[in-house]
PDB file of C-alpha atoms in Angstrom:
ATOM      1  CA  MET A   1      47.014 139.460  92.490  1.00  0.00           C
ATOM      2  CA  GLU A   2      47.474 138.873  96.274  1.00  0.00           C
ATOM      3  CA  ALA A   3      48.582 135.355  96.012  1.00  0.00           C
ATOM      4  CA  THR A   4      50.786 136.176  92.946  1.00  0.00           C
ATOM      5  CA  LYS A   5      52.541 138.603  95.473  1.00  0.00           C
ATOM      6  CA  GLN A   6      52.973 136.118  98.232  1.00  0.00           C
ATOM      7  CA  ILE A   7      54.518 133.418  96.062  1.00  0.00           C
ATOM      8  CA  GLN A   8      56.893 136.301  94.696  1.00  0.00           C
ATOM      9  CA  LYS A   9      57.806 137.027  98.414  1.00  0.00           C
ATOM     10  CA  ARG A  10      58.198 133.222  99.388  1.00  0.00           C
ATOM     11  CA  MET A  11      60.454 132.642  96.171  1.00  0.00           C
ATOM     12  CA  ASN A  12      62.608 135.605  97.077  1.00  0.00           C
ATOM     13  CA  ARG A  13      63.473 134.128 100.495  1.00  0.00           C
ATOM     14  CA  ILE A  14      64.047 130.659  99.135  1.00  0.00           C
ATOM     15  CA  GLY A  15      66.368 131.723  96.787  1.00  0.00           C
ATOM     16  CA  SER A  16      67.631 130.174  93.503  1.00  0.00           C
ATOM     17  CA  LYS A  17      67.935 126.425  93.323  1.00  0.00           C
ATOM     18  CA  LYS A  18      71.152 124.981  93.406  1.00  0.00           C
ATOM     19  CA  ASN A  19      72.189 122.116  91.087  1.00  0.00           C
ATOM     20  CA  TYR A  20      74.642 120.101  93.352  1.00  0.00           C
ATOM     21  CA  VAL A  21      75.832 117.594  90.645  1.00  0.00           C
ATOM     22  CA  VAL A  22      76.981 120.497  88.596  1.00  0.00           C
ATOM     23  CA  GLU A  23      78.675 122.248  91.770  1.00  0.00           C
ATOM     24  CA  SER A  24      80.373 118.977  92.815  1.00  0.00           C
ATOM     25  CA  HIS A  25      81.660 118.094  88.985  1.00  0.00           C
ATOM     26  CA  LEU A  26      83.045 121.645  88.870  1.00  0.00           C
ATOM     27  CA  ASN A  27      84.611 121.430  92.330  1.00  0.00           C
ATOM     28  CA  ASP A  28      86.373 118.226  91.119  1.00  0.00           C
ATOM     29  CA  LYS A  29      87.296 119.786  87.854  1.00  0.00           C
ATOM     30  CA  LYS A  30      89.224 122.735  89.572  1.00  0.00           C
ATOM     31  CA  LYS A  31      90.969 120.369  92.015  1.00  0.00           C
ATOM     32  CA  ASN A  32      92.199 117.865  89.015  1.00  0.00           C
ATOM     33  CA  GLN A  33      93.835 120.002  86.575  1.00  0.00           C
ATOM     34  CA  ASP A  34      95.663 117.196  85.106  1.00  0.00           C
ATOM     35  CA  LEU A  35      95.360 116.268  81.532  1.00  0.00           C
ATOM     36  CA  VAL A  36      94.201 112.699  82.297  1.00  0.00           C
ATOM     37  CA  GLN A  37      92.984 112.294  85.950  1.00  0.00           C
ATOM     38  CA  VAL A  38      94.216 108.931  87.557  1.00  0.00           C
ATOM     39  CA  LYS A  39      92.009 107.429  90.455  1.00  0.00           C
ATOM     40  CA  LYS A  40      93.129 104.154  91.891  1.00  0.00           C
ATOM     41  CA  SER A  41      91.156 101.582  94.203  1.00  0.00           C
ATOM     42  CA  SER A  42      91.898  98.431  95.668  1.00  0.00           C
ATOM     43  CA  GLU A  43      89.644  95.772  97.003  1.00  0.00           C
ATOM     44  CA  GLY A  44      89.609  92.365  97.830  1.00  0.00           C
ATOM     45  CA  GLY A  45      92.934  91.697  95.802  1.00  0.00           C
ATOM     46  CA  THR A  46      91.635  93.522  92.430  1.00  0.00           C
ATOM     47  CA  GLU A  47      93.030  96.864  91.762  1.00  0.00           C
ATOM     48  CA  VAL A  48      91.224  99.440  89.450  1.00  0.00           C
ATOM     49  CA  ILE A  49      92.906 102.181  87.993  1.00  0.00           C
ATOM     50  CA  ASN A  50      90.458 104.820  86.194  1.00  0.00           C
ATOM     51  CA  LEU A  51      91.817 107.099  83.780  1.00  0.00           C
ATOM     52  CA  ILE A  52      89.515 110.177  82.967  1.00  0.00           C
ATOM     53  CA  LEU A  53      89.401 112.595  80.264  1.00  0.00           C
ATOM     54  CA  GLU A  54      87.393 115.480  80.400  1.00  0.00           C
ATOM     55  CA  PRO A  55      86.008 116.786  77.033  1.00  0.00           C
ATOM     56  CA  ASP A  56      88.111 119.930  77.257  1.00  0.00           C
ATOM     57  CA  LYS A  57      91.177 117.871  77.166  1.00  0.00           C
ATOM     58  CA  TYR A  58      90.690 116.086  74.073  1.00  0.00           C
ATOM     59  CA  GLU A  59      92.744 118.728  72.034  1.00  0.00           C
ATOM     60  CA  GLU A  60      95.709 118.755  74.666  1.00  0.00           C
ATOM     61  CA  LEU A  61      95.861 114.864  74.681  1.00  0.00           C
ATOM     62  CA  SER A  62      96.048 114.710  71.064  1.00  0.00           C
ATOM     63  CA  MET A  63      98.888 117.406  71.042  1.00  0.00           C
ATOM     64  CA  LYS A  64     100.735 115.471  73.688  1.00  0.00           C
ATOM     65  CA  THR A  65     100.430 111.861  73.097  1.00  0.00           C
ATOM     66  CA  ARG A  66      99.892 110.404  69.485  1.00  0.00           C
ATOM     67  CA  LEU A  67      99.372 106.654  68.441  1.00  0.00           C
ATOM     68  CA  THR A  68     101.894 105.448  65.920  1.00  0.00           C
ATOM     69  CA  PHE A  69     100.706 104.170  62.793  1.00  0.00           C
ATOM     70  CA  ASP A  70     101.397 100.329  63.992  1.00  0.00           C
ATOM     71  CA  GLU A  71      99.616 101.094  67.285  1.00  0.00           C
ATOM     72  CA  PHE A  72      96.761 102.541  65.621  1.00  0.00           C
ATOM     73  CA  CYS A  73      96.338  99.659  63.193  1.00  0.00           C
ATOM     74  CA  ASP A  74      96.675  97.373  66.317  1.00  0.00           C
ATOM     75  CA  CYS A  75      93.935  99.003  68.194  1.00  0.00           C
ATOM     76  CA  ILE A  76      91.832  98.993  65.335  1.00  0.00           C
ATOM     77  CA  ASN A  77      92.278  95.317  64.513  1.00  0.00           C
ATOM     78  CA  THR A  78      91.875  94.278  68.212  1.00  0.00           C
ATOM     79  CA  PHE A  79      88.619  96.332  68.637  1.00  0.00           C
ATOM     80  CA  ILE A  80      87.032  95.080  65.280  1.00  0.00           C
ATOM     81  CA  GLY A  81      88.151  91.543  66.351  1.00  0.00           C
ATOM     82  CA  SER A  82      86.187  92.010  69.321  1.00  0.00           C
ATOM     83  CA  GLU A  83      83.211  93.543  67.752  1.00  0.00           C
ATOM     84  CA  GLU A  84      83.263  91.376  64.505  1.00  0.00           C
ATOM     85  CA  ASP A  85      79.992  89.354  65.464  1.00  0.00           C
ATOM     86  CA  ASP A  86      77.936  92.068  66.245  1.00  0.00           C
ATOM     87  CA  TRP A  87      79.487  94.746  63.728  1.00  0.00           C
ATOM     88  CA  ASP A  88      76.651  94.237  60.667  1.00  0.00           C
ATOM     89  CA  SER A  89      73.986  94.810  63.218  1.00  0.00           C
ATOM     90  CA  LEU A  90      75.361  98.301  64.240  1.00  0.00           C
ATOM     91  CA  ARG A  91      74.374 101.454  62.713  1.00  0.00           C
ATOM     92  CA  MET A  92      76.967 103.620  60.997  1.00  0.00           C
ATOM     93  CA  LYS A  93      76.836 106.216  63.475  1.00  0.00           C
ATOM     94  CA  ASP A  94      77.510 103.583  66.349  1.00  0.00           C
ATOM     95  CA  GLN A  95      80.456 102.038  64.445  1.00  0.00           C
ATOM     96  CA  ILE A  96      82.277 105.229  64.287  1.00  0.00           C
ATOM     97  CA  ASN A  97      81.625 106.496  67.755  1.00  0.00           C
ATOM     98  CA  LEU A  98      82.661 102.979  69.187  1.00  0.00           C
ATOM     99  CA  SER A  99      86.014 103.200  67.099  1.00  0.00           C
ATOM    100  CA  ARG A 100      86.772 106.829  67.999  1.00  0.00           C
ATOM    101  CA  ASP A 101      86.260 105.670  71.612  1.00  0.00           C
ATOM    102  CA  GLU A 102      88.721 102.918  71.156  1.00  0.00           C
ATOM    103  CA  ILE A 103      91.455 105.349  69.788  1.00  0.00           C
ATOM    104  CA  ILE A 104      91.005 107.872  72.445  1.00  0.00           C
ATOM    105  CA  ALA A 105      91.106 105.201  75.007  1.00  0.00           C
ATOM    106  CA  GLU A 106      94.386 103.501  73.818  1.00  0.00           C
ATOM    107  CA  THR A 107      95.814 107.057  73.545  1.00  0.00           C
ATOM    108  CA  MET A 108      94.892 107.615  77.314  1.00  0.00           C
ATOM    109  CA  ILE A 109      96.585 104.483  78.158  1.00  0.00           C
ATOM    110  CA  LYS A 110      99.727 105.285  76.445  1.00  0.00           C
ATOM    111  CA  TYR A 111      99.553 108.509  77.969  1.00  0.00           C
ATOM    112  CA  ALA A 112      99.435 107.008  81.377  1.00  0.00           C
ATOM    113  CA  LYS A 113     102.271 104.622  80.520  1.00  0.00           C
ATOM    114  CA  GLU A 114     104.818 107.023  78.878  1.00  0.00           C
ATOM    115  CA  GLU A 115     103.663 110.240  80.907  1.00  0.00           C
ATOM    116  CA  LEU A 116     102.458 109.176  84.274  1.00  0.00           C
ATOM    117  CA  LYS A 117     104.636 105.963  84.537  1.00  0.00           C
ATOM    118  CA  ILE A 118     101.755 103.863  85.285  1.00  0.00           C
ATOM    119  CA  ASP A 119     102.344  99.886  84.440  1.00  0.00           C
ATOM    120  CA  THR A 120      99.204  99.510  82.320  1.00  0.00           C
ATOM    121  CA  ASP A 121     100.765  96.333  80.842  1.00  0.00           C
ATOM    122  CA  LYS A 122      99.324  94.467  84.172  1.00  0.00           C
ATOM    123  CA  ALA A 123      95.767  95.147  83.382  1.00  0.00           C
ATOM    124  CA  THR A 124      93.480  91.786  82.861  1.00  0.00           C
ATOM    125  CA  GLY A 125      90.659  93.913  81.605  1.00  0.00           C
ATOM    126  CA  ARG A 126      89.582  96.991  80.235  1.00  0.00           C
ATOM    127  CA  GLU A 127      86.187  99.079  79.809  1.00  0.00           C
ATOM    128  CA  ILE A 128      85.334 102.275  78.531  1.00  0.00           C
ATOM    129  CA  SER A 129      82.424 104.109  80.403  1.00  0.00           C
ATOM    130  CA  TYR A 130      81.004 107.622  79.744  1.00  0.00           C
ATOM    131  CA  ALA A 131      79.660 110.514  81.938  1.00  0.00           C
ATOM    132  CA  LYS A 132      77.911 113.822  81.074  1.00  0.00           C
ATOM    133  CA  SER A 133      79.929 117.074  81.688  1.00  0.00           C
ATOM    134  CA  TYR A 134      78.600 120.367  82.389  1.00  0.00           C
ATOM    135  CA  ASP A 135      79.843 124.037  82.366  1.00  0.00           C
ATOM    136  CA  GLU A 136      79.563 126.736  85.219  1.00  0.00           C
ATOM    137  CA  GLN A 137      76.123 127.777  84.093  1.00  0.00           C
ATOM    138  CA  GLY A 138      74.961 124.300  83.806  1.00  0.00           C
ATOM    139  CA  VAL A 139      75.213 123.849  80.097  1.00  0.00           C
ATOM    140  CA  TYR A 140      76.336 120.419  78.463  1.00  0.00           C
ATOM    141  CA  ALA A 141      79.731 120.515  77.789  1.00  0.00           C
ATOM    142  CA  GLY A 142      80.436 116.909  76.427  1.00  0.00           C
ATOM    143  CA  GLU A 143      81.250 113.369  77.713  1.00  0.00           C
ATOM    144  CA  ILE A 144      83.931 112.491  80.159  1.00  0.00           C
ATOM    145  CA  ILE A 145      85.368 109.260  78.942  1.00  0.00           C
ATOM    146  CA  THR A 146      86.548 107.014  81.645  1.00  0.00           C
ATOM    147  CA  VAL A 147      88.953 103.852  81.003  1.00  0.00           C
ATOM    148  CA  SER A 148      88.864 101.326  83.897  1.00  0.00           C
ATOM    149  CA  LEU A 149      91.866  99.154  83.893  1.00  0.00           C
ATOM    150  CA  THR A 150      91.552  96.076  86.273  1.00  0.00           C
ATOM    151  CA  ASN A 151      94.092  94.028  87.555  1.00  0.00           C
ATOM    152  CA  MET A 152      93.526  90.641  89.682  1.00  0.00           C
ATOM    153  CA  ASN A 153      96.997  90.396  91.287  1.00  0.00           C
ATOM    154  CA  GLN A 154      95.023  87.944  93.802  1.00  0.00           C
ATOM    155  CA  PHE A 155      95.113  85.201  91.524  1.00  0.00           C
ATOM    156  CA  GLY A 156      98.427  85.560  90.080  1.00  0.00           C
ATOM    157  CA  VAL A 157      96.969  87.141  86.752  1.00  0.00           C
ATOM    158  CA  TYR A 158      99.214  89.788  85.021  1.00  0.00           C
TER     159      TYR A 158
END
């Protein structure tokens, strides 16, 4: 019984354990209330523009910016063309998720172009990445989608 009291006393002195990853993410979230966050970096003549969409901003983005029918078809056709070799080996769930993410990415790029006045036409490369998002209690809130646009103007490529 004495050991239990000592452990309890020591735990009260230490306090609750903090999750610094969650706290850092929440601080960034409070600072950046933009619909699509933009982070630019440049290194060695290569410019990278990261467009970041938090999971709680999906609805707001869909109300603000929508792809036209032609833009939607172009997006899907371009995506399917790039995935054609692997398409049959993908599970249906993966096909749906990849298609959804491409549509979201294309919508984010359209928003950045129209609303934020970012020249996305110069991008020579594009990559979609994901990160987990948590709420104030540390509960999983969804995935953050980041679209990275690369511009290699050093080589005269636009």
